[in-house]
mmCIF file of C-alpha atoms and ligand atoms in Angstrom:
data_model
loop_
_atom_site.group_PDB
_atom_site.id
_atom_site.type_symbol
_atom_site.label_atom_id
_atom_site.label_comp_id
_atom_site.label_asym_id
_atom_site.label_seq_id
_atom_site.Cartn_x
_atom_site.Cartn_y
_atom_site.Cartn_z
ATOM 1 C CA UNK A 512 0.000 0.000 0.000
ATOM 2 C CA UNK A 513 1.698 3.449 -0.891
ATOM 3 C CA UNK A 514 0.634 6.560 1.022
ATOM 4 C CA UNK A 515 -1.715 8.686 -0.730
ATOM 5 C CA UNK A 516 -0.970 12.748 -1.066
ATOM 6 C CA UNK A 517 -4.281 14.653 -1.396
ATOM 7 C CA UNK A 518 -3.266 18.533 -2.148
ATOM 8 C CA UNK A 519 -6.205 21.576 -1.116
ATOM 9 C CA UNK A 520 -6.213 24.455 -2.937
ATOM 10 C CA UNK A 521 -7.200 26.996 0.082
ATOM 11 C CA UNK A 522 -6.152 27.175 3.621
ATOM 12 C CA UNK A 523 -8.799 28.284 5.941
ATOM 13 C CA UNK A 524 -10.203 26.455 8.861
ATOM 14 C CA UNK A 525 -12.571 24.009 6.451
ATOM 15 C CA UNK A 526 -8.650 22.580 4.763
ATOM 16 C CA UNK A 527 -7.587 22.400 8.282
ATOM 17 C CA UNK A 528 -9.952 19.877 9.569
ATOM 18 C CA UNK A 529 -9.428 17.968 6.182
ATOM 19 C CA UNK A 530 -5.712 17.902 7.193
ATOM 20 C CA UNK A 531 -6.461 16.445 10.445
ATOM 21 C CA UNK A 532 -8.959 13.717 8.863
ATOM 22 C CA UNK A 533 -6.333 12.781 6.152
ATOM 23 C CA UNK A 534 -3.464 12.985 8.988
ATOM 24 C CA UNK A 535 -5.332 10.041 10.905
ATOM 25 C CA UNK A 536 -6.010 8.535 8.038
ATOM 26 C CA UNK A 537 -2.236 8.706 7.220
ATOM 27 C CA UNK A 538 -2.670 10.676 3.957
ATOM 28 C CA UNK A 539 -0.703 13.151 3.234
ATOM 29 C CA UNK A 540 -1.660 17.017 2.689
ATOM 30 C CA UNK A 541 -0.127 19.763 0.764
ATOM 31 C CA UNK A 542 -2.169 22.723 0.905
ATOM 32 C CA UNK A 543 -1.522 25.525 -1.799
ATOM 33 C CA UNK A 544 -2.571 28.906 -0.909
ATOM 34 C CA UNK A 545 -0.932 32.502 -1.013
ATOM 35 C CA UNK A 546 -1.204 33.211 2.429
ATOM 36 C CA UNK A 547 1.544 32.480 4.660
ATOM 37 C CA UNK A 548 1.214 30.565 8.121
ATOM 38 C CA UNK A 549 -2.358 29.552 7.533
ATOM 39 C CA UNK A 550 -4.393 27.775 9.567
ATOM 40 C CA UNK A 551 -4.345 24.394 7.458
ATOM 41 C CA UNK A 552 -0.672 25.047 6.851
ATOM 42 C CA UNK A 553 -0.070 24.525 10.572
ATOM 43 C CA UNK A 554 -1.568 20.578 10.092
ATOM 44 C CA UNK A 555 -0.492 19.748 6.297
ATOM 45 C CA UNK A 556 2.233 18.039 5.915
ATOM 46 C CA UNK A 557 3.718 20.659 3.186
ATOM 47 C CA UNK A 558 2.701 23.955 2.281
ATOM 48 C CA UNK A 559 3.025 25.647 -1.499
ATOM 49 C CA UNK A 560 2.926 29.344 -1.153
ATOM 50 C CA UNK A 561 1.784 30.779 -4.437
ATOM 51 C CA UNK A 562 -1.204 32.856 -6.329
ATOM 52 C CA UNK A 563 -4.220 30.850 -7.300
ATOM 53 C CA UNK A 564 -3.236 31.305 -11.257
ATOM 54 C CA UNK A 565 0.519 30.583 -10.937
ATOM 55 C CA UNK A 566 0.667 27.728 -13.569
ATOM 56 C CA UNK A 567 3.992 26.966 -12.937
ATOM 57 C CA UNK A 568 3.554 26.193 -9.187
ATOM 58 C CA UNK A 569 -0.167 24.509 -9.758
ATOM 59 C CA UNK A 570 2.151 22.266 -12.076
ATOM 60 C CA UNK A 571 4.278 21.316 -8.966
ATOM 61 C CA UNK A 572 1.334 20.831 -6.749
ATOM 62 C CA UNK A 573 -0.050 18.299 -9.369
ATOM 63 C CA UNK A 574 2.973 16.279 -9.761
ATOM 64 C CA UNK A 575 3.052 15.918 -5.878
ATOM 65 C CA UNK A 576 -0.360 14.738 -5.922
ATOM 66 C CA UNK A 577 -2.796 11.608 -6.318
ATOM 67 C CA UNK A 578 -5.992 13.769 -6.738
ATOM 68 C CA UNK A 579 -6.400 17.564 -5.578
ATOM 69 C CA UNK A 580 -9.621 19.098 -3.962
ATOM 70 C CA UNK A 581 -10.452 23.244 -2.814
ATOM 71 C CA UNK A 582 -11.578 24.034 0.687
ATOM 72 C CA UNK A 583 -13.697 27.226 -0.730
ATOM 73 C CA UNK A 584 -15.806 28.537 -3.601
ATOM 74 C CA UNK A 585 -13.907 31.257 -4.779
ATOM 75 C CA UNK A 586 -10.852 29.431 -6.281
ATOM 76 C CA UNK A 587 -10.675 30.479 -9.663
ATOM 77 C CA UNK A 588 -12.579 28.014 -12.145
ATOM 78 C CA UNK A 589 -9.668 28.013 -14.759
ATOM 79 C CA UNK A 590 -6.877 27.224 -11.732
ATOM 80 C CA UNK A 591 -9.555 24.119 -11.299
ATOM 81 C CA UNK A 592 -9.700 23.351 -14.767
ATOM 82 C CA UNK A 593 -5.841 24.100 -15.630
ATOM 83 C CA UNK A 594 -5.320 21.276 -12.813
ATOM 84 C CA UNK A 595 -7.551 18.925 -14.270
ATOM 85 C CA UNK A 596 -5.397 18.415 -16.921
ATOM 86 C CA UNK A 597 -2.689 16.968 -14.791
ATOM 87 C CA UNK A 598 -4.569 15.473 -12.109
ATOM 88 C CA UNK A 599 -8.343 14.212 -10.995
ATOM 89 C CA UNK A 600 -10.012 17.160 -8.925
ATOM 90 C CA UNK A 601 -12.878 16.812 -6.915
ATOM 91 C CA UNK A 602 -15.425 17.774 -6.376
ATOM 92 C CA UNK A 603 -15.018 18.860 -10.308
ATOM 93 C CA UNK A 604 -15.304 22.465 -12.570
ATOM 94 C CA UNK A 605 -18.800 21.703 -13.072
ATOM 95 C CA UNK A 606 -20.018 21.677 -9.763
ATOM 96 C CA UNK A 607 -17.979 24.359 -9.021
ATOM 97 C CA UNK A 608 -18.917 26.842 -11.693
ATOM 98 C CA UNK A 609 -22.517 26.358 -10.638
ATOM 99 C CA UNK A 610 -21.737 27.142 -7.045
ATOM 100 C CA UNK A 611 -19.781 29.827 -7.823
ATOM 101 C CA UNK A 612 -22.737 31.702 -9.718
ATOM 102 C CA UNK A 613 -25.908 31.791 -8.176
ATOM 103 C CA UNK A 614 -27.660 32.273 -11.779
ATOM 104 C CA UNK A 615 -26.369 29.086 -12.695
ATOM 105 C CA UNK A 616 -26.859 27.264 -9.195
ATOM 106 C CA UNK A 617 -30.239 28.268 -9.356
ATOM 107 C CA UNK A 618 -30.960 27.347 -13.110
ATOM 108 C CA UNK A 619 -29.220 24.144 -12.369
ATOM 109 C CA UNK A 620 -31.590 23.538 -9.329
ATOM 110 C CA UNK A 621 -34.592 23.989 -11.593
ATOM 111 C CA UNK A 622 -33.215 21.819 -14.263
ATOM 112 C CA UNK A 623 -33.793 19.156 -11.184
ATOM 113 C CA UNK A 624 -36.719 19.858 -10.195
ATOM 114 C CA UNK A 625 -35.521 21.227 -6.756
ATOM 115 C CA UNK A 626 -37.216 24.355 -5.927
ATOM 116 C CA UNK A 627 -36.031 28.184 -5.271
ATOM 117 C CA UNK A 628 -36.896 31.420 -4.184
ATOM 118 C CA UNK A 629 -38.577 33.409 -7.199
ATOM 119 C CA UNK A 630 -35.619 35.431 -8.955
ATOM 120 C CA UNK A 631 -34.783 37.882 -11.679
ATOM 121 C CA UNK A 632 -31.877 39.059 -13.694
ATOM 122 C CA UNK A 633 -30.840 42.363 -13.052
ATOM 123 C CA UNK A 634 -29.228 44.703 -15.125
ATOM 124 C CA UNK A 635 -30.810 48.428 -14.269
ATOM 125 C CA UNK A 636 -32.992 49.708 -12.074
ATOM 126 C CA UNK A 637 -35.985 49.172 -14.341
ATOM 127 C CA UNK A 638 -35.691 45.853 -13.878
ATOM 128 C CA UNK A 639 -35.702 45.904 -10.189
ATOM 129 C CA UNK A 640 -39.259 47.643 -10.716
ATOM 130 C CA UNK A 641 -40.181 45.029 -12.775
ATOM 131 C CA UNK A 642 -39.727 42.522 -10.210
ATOM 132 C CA UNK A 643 -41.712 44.616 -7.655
ATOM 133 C CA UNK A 644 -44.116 44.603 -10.129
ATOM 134 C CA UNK A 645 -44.493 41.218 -11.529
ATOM 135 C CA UNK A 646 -43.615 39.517 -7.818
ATOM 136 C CA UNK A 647 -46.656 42.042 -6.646
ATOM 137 C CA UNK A 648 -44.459 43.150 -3.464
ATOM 138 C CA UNK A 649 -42.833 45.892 -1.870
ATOM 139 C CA UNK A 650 -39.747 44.491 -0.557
ATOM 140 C CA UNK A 651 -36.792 42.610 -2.197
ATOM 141 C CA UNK A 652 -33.191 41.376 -1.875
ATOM 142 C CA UNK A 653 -30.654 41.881 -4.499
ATOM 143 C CA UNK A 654 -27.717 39.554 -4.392
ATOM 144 C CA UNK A 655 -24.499 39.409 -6.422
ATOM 145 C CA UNK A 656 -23.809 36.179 -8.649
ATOM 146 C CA UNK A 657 -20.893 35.633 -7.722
ATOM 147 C CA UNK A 658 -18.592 36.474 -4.755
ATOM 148 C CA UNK A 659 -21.026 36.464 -1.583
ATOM 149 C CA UNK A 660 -20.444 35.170 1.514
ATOM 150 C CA UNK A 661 -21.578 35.625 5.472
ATOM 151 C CA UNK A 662 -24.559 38.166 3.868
ATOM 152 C CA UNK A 663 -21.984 40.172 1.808
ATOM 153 C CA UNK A 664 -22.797 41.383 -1.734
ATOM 154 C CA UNK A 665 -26.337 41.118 -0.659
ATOM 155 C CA UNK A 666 -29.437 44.272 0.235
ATOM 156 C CA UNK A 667 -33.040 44.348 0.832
ATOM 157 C CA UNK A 668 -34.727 46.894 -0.828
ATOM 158 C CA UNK A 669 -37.849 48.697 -0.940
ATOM 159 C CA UNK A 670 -39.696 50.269 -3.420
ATOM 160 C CA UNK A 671 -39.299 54.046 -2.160
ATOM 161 C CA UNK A 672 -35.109 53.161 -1.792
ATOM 162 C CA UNK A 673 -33.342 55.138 -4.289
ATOM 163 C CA UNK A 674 -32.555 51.892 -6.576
ATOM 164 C CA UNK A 675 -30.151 53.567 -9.427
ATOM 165 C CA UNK A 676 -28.277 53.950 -5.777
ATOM 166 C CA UNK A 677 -28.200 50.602 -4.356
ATOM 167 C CA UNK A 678 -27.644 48.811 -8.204
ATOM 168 C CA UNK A 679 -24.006 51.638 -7.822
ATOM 169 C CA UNK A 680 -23.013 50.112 -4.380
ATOM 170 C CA UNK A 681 -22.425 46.851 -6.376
ATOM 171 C CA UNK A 682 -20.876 48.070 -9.430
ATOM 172 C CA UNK A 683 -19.387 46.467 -11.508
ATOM 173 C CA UNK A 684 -21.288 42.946 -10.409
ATOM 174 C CA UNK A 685 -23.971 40.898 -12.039
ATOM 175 C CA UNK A 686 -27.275 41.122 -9.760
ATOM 176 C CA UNK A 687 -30.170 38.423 -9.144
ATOM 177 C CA UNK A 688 -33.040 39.899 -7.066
ATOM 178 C CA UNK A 689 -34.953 37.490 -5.020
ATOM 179 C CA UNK A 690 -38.230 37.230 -3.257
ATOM 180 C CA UNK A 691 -37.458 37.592 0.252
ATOM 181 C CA UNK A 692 -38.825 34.577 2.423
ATOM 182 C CA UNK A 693 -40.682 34.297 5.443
ATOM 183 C CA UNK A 694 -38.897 31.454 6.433
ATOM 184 C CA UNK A 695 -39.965 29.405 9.207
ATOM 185 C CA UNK A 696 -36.387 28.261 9.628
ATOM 186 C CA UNK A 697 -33.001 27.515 7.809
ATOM 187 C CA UNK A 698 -31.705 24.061 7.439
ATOM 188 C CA UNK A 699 -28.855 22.374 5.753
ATOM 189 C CA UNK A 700 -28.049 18.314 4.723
ATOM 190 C CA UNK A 701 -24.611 17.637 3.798
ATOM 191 C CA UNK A 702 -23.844 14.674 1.798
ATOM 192 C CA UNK A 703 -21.043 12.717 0.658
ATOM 193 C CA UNK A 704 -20.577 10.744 -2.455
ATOM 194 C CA UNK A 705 -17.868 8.208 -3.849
ATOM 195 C CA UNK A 706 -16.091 6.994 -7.261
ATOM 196 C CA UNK A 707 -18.586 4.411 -6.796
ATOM 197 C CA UNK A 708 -21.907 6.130 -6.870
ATOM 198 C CA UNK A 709 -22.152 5.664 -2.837
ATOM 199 C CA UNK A 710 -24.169 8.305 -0.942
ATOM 200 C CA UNK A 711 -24.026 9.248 3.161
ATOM 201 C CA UNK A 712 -26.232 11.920 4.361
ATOM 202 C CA UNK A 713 -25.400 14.273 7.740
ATOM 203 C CA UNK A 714 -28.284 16.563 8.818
ATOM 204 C CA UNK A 715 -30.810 18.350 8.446
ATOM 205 C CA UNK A 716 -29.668 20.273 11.135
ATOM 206 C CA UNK A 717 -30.786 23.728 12.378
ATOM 207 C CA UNK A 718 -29.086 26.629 11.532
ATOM 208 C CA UNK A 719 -29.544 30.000 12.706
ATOM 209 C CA UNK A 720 -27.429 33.177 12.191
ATOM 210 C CA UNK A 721 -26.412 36.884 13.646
ATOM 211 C CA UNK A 722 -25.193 39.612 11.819
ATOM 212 C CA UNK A 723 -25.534 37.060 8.460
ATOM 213 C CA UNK A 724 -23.035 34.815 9.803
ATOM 214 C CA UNK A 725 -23.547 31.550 11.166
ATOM 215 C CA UNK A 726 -24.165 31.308 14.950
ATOM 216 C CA UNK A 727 -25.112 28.127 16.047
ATOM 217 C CA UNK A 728 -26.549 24.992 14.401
ATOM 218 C CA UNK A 729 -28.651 22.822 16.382
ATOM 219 C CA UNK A 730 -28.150 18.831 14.931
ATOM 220 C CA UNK A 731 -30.544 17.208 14.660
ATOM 221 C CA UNK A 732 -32.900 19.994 13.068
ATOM 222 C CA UNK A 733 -35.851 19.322 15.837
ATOM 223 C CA UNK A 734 -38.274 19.769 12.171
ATOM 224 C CA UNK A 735 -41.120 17.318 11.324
ATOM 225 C CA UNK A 736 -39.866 13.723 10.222
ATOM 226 C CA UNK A 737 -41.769 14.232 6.651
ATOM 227 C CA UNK A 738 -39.273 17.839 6.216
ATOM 228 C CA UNK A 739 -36.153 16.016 6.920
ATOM 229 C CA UNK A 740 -36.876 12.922 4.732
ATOM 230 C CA UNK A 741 -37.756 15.664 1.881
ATOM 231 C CA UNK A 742 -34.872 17.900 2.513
ATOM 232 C CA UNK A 743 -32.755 14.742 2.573
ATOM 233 C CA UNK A 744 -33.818 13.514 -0.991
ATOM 234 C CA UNK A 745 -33.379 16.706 -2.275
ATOM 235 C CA UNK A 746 -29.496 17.101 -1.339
ATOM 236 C CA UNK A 747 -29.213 13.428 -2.566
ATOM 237 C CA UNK A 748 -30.401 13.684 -5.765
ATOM 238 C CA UNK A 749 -28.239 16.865 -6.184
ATOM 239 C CA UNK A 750 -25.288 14.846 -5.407
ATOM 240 C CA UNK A 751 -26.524 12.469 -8.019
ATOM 241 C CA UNK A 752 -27.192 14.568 -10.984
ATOM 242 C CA UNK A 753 -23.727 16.165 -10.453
ATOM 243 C CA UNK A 754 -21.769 12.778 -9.863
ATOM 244 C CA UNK A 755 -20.316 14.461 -7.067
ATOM 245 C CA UNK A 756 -17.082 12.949 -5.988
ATOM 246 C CA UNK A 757 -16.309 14.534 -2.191
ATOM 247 C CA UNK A 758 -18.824 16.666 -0.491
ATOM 248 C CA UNK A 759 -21.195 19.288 -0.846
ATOM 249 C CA UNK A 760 -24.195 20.987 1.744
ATOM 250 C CA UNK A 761 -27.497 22.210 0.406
ATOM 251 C CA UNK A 762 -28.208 25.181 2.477
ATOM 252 C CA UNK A 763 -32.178 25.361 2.427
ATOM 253 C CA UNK A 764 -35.347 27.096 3.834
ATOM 254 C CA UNK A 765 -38.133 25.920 5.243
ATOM 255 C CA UNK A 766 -41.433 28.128 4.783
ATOM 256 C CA UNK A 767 -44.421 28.831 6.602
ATOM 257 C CA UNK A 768 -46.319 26.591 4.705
ATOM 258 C CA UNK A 769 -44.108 23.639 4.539
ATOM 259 C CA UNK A 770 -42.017 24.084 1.284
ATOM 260 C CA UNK A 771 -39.169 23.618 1.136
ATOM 261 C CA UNK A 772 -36.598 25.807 -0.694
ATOM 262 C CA UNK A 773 -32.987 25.555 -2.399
ATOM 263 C CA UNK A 774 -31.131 28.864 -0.994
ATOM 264 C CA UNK A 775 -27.391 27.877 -1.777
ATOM 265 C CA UNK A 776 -25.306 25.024 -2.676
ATOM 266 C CA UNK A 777 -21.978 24.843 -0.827
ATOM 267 C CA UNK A 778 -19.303 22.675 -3.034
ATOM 268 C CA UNK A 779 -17.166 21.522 -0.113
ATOM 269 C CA UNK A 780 -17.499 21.337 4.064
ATOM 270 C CA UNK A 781 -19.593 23.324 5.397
ATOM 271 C CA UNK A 782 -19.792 25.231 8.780
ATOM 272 C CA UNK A 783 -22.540 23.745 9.679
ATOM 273 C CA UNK A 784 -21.090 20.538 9.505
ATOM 274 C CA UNK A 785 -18.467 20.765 12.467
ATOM 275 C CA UNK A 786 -20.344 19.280 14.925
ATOM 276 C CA UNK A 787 -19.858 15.465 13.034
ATOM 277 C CA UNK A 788 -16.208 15.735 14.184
ATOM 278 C CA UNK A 789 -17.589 15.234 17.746
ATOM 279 C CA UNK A 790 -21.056 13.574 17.110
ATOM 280 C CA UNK A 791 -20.650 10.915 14.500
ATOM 281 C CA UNK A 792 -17.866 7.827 13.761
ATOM 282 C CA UNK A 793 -17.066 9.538 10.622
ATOM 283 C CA UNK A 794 -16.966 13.195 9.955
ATOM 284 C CA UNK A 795 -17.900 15.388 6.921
ATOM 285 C CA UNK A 796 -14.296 15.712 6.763
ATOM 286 C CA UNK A 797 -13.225 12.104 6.841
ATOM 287 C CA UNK A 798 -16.150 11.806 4.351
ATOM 288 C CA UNK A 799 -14.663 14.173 1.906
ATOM 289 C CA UNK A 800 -11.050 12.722 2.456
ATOM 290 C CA UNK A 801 -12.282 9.071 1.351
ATOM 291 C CA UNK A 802 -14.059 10.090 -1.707
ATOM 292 C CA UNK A 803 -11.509 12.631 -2.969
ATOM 293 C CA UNK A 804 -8.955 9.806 -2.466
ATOM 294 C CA UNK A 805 -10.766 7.221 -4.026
ATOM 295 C CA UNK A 806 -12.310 5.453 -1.057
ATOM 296 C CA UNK A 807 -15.329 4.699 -0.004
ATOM 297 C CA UNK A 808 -17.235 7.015 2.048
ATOM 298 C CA UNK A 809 -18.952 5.400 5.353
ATOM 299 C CA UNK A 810 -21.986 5.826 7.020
ATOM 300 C CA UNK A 811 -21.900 8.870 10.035
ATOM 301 C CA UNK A 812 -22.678 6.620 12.571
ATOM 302 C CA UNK A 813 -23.993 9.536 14.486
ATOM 303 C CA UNK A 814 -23.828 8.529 18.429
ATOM 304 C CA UNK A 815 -24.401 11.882 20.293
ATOM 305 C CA UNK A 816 -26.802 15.253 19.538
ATOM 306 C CA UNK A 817 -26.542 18.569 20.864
ATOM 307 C CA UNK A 818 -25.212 21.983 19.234
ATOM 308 C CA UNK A 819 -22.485 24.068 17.435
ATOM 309 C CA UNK A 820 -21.760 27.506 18.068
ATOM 310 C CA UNK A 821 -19.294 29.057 16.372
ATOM 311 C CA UNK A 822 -16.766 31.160 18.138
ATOM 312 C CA UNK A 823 -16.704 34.412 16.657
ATOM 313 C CA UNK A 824 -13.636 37.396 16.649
ATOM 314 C CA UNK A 825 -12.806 38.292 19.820
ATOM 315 C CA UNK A 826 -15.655 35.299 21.613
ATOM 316 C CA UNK A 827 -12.406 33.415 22.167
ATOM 317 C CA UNK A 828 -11.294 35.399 24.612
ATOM 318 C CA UNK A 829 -13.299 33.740 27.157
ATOM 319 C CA UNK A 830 -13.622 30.164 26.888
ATOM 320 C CA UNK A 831 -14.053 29.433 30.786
ATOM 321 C CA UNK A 832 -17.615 28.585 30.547
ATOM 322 C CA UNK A 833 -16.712 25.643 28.108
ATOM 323 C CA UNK A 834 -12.938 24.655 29.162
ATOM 324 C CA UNK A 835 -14.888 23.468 32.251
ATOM 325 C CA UNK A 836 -17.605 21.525 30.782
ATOM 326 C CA UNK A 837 -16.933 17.762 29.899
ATOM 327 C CA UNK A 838 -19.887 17.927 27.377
ATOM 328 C CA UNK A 839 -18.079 21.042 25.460
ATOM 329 C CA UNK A 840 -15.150 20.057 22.389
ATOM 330 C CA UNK A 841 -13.556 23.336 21.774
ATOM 331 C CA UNK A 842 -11.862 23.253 18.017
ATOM 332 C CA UNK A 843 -9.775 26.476 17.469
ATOM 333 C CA UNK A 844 -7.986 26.748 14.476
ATOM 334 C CA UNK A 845 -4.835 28.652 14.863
ATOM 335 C CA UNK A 846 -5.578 31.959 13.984
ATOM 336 C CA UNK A 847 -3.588 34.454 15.495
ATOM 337 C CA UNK A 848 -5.787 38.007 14.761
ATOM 338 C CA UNK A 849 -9.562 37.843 16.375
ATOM 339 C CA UNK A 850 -10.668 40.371 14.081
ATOM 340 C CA UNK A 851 -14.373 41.221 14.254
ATOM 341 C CA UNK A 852 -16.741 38.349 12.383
ATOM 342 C CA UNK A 853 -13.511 36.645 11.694
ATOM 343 C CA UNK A 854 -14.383 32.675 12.584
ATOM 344 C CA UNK A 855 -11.800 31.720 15.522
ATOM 345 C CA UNK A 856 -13.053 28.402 16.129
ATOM 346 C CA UNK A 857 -16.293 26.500 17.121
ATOM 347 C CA UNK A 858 -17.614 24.410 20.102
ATOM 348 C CA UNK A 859 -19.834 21.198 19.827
ATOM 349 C CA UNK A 860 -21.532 20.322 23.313
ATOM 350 C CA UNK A 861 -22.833 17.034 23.279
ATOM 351 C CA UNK A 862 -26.070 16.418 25.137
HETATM 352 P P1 AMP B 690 -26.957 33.766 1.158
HETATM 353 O O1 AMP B 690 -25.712 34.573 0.947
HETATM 354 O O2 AMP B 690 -27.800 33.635 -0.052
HETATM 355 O O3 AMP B 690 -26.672 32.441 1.826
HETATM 356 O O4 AMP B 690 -27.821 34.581 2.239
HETATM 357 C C1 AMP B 690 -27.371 34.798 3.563
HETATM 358 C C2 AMP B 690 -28.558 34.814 4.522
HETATM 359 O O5 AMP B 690 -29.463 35.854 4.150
HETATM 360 C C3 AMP B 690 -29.387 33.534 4.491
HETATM 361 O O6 AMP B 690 -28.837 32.559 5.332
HETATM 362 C C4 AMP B 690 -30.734 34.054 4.974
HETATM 363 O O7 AMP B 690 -30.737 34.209 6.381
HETATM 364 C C5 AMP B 690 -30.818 35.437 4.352
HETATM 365 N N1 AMP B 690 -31.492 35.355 3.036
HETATM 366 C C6 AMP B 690 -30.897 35.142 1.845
HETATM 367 N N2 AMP B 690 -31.772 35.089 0.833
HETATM 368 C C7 AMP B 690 -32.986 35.270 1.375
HETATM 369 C C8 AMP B 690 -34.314 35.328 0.863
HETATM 370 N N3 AMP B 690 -34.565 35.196 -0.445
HETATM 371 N N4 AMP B 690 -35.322 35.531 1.740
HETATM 372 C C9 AMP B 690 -35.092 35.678 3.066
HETATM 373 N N5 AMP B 690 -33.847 35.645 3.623
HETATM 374 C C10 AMP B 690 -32.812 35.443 2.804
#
C-alpha cells in the first residue's frame, strides 16, 4: 500500500480539519494557498505558497499529488480546470462553476426539479421595478452572482429606496433579485458521495445566524420527520445529478407553509457541519477525504446530539464557561488576529 498525497487548494479552517482527517487517516496534505502561516498550513504536511493562477507552481502541486480538492468557492474556475489536466479534482469544474454563480446554481436547481426562491436578472434599475411589479411586493433582496459570503454582496430593498443607488453600491457585479422569504427556519443536509456512486447523508440540522453569519446549528434539526426525509432527498439527488465525488451541503429554507426551498449550494465542508467531528464515527471531513482519495465514504454513525456555536472574533477570549464543561469540544484553528466576524473556532456540546 503506498501513502496517498491529497493537495487543497485553500487554507482556511474548512482545509484544516481535512488535514487532520487525512493525517489520521495517514494521507498526506499539501495545501496551496498565497497566504503564509495559515491555519491548514499549521496541520499539512507541506505547504506551497503561491497565487491561485501561478501555472507553474499549480504544475508542482499536481505532480506531488494523487488527486487535488479546494476548501472554498472562490478558487478560480480556470486554476480548477488548468489542474484537471494533470490530475483528478474533486469535487469537479462543473459543480464548481454552478456554485460559484448563483444564476447558474439556481438554473441548475430547476433543471432538477428542486425548488427556489422566485428570482430575476438584473441589469438596471428598471428591472428591479419590474420585479416589484411582476412579484406584486414591496420588498426585495438583491444579491451578487458571484462572490457572496456571510450576507456580503447582498441588500433588501424597498420600493421608495433610491434603486439607481443601491444597483451603484455593487458596481461592476452581475445582480439576481430574489423574493425575500418568510422562512420558518433555515436548514442544511450535507452529503457525501464516492467513485462508486455511494451516498451518506449528515443533517438536516438547524441553523440559525447573527449579523448574516452563522451562529449556532442545532443537529438534529428538531423539524417534522416528513421535512427532513424531503430535505434529505433533495441534497441526494443533487449529489446524483452532479456525480459528485467529495462533499457538498445544500443550504435550504423551510417556509411557513411547509415548502421547502434551495437557498445555496456549498461545493465543499460546510460550517454547519463541524459538529460530526464530535457527534458521529465519521466526519464530513473524513467523508470528503475518502471520496476525494478514491475510497469509499462510510456511514456517520452519528452517536451523540446537541449543538455548534461558532466562536466568533474576539468570543475566544473567554472560553471558561466551556474549558470546564466535559460535554463542550472546543476546536480552534490557529488563527492568530480575532478580528471582528472573523471565525476563531467552534464548540460542539454534546447532550
Ligand atoms: P446567502 O448569501 O444567499 O446564503 O444569504 C445569507 C442569509 O441571508 C441567508 O442565510 C438568509 O438568512 C438570508 N437570506 C438570503 N436570501 C434570502 C431570501 N430570499 N429571503 C429571506 N432571507 C434570505
Amino acid at each position: 500500500m503506498s501513502t496517498k498525497t491529497l493537495g487543497i487548494l485553500g487554507s482556511g479552517q474548512l482545509g484544516r480539519m481535512s488535514a487532520q482527517a487525512a493525517k489520521a487517516l495517514g494521507i498526506r496534505t499539501i495545501i496551496f494557498t498565497p497566504e503564509e502561516g495559515s491555519p491548514a498550513s499549521q496541520i499539512a504536511d507541506e505547504t506551497i505558497v503561491a497565487a491561485y493562477k501561478d501555472e507553474r507552481a499549480l504544475k508542482i502541486l499536481a505532480k506531488k499529488c494523487d488527486t487535488i480538492t479546494y476548501e472554498f468557492e472562490n478558487i478560480p474556475l480556470e486554476t480548477v480546470r488548468y489542474l484537471q489536466t494533470l490530475k483528478p479534482v474533486y469535487p469537479d469544474d462543473q459543480l464548481l462553476g454552478i456554485a460559484q454563480d448563483r444564476i447558474a446554481e439556481k438554473s441548475f436547481l430547476s433543471s432538477i426539479n428542486i425548488p427556489t426562491t422566485k428570482w430575476a436578472e438584473i441589469h438596471s434599475a428598471s428591472d428591479i421595478e419590474n420585479a416589484f411589479e411582476q412579484w406584486n411586493i414591496d420588498e426585495l433582496i438583491i444579491k451578487t452572482t458571484r462572490f457572496g459570503y456571510d450576507g456580503k454582496g447582498q441588500a433588501r430593498l424597498s420600493r421608495s429606496d433610491d434603486l439607481e443607488a443601491a444597483l451603484d453600491q455593487f458596481t461592476p457585479h452581475t445582480l439576481i433579485a430574489e423574493h425575500i422569504i418568510d422562512f420558518e427556519c433555515e436548514i442544511s443536509v450535507i452529503v457525501a458521495r464516492d467513485q462508486f456512486g455511494t451516498t451518506q447523508t449528515y443533517g438536516p440540522v438547524l441553523n440559525e445566524h447573527k449579523n448574516h453569519i452563522l451562529h449556532k446549528t442545532t443537529f438534529p434539526a428538531p423539524i417534522a420527520p416528513e421535512l427532513a426525509e424531503r430535505a434529505l432527498k433533495m441534497t441526494t439527488q443533487l449529489a446524483e445529478k452532479l456525480s459528485l465525488i467529495g462533499v457538498l451541503a445544500l443550504e435550504l429554507f423551510i417556509t411557513k407553509d411547509g415548502q421547502i426551498l434551495a437557498n445555496e449550494i456549498a461545493p465543499r465542508t460546510h460550517n454547519s457541519g463541524h459538529w460530526t467531528i464530535d457527534a458521529c464515527a465519521v466526519s464530513q471531513f473524513e467523508n470528503h477525504v475518502r471520496a476525494t482519495c478514491g475510497l469509499p465514504v462510510l456511514p456517520p454513525g452519528q452517536h451523540s446530539t446537541g449543538e455548534m456555536i461558532n466562536l466568533i472574533g474576539g468570543d475566544i477570549n473567554d472560553l471558561s464557561a466551556y474549558e470546564t464543561n466535559e460535554h463542550a469540544h472546543i476546536h480552534l484553528y490557529g488563527k492568530t488576529e480575532a478580528k471582528a466576524g472573523r471565525k476563531m473556532g467552534h464548540v460542539t456540546l454534546l447532550k
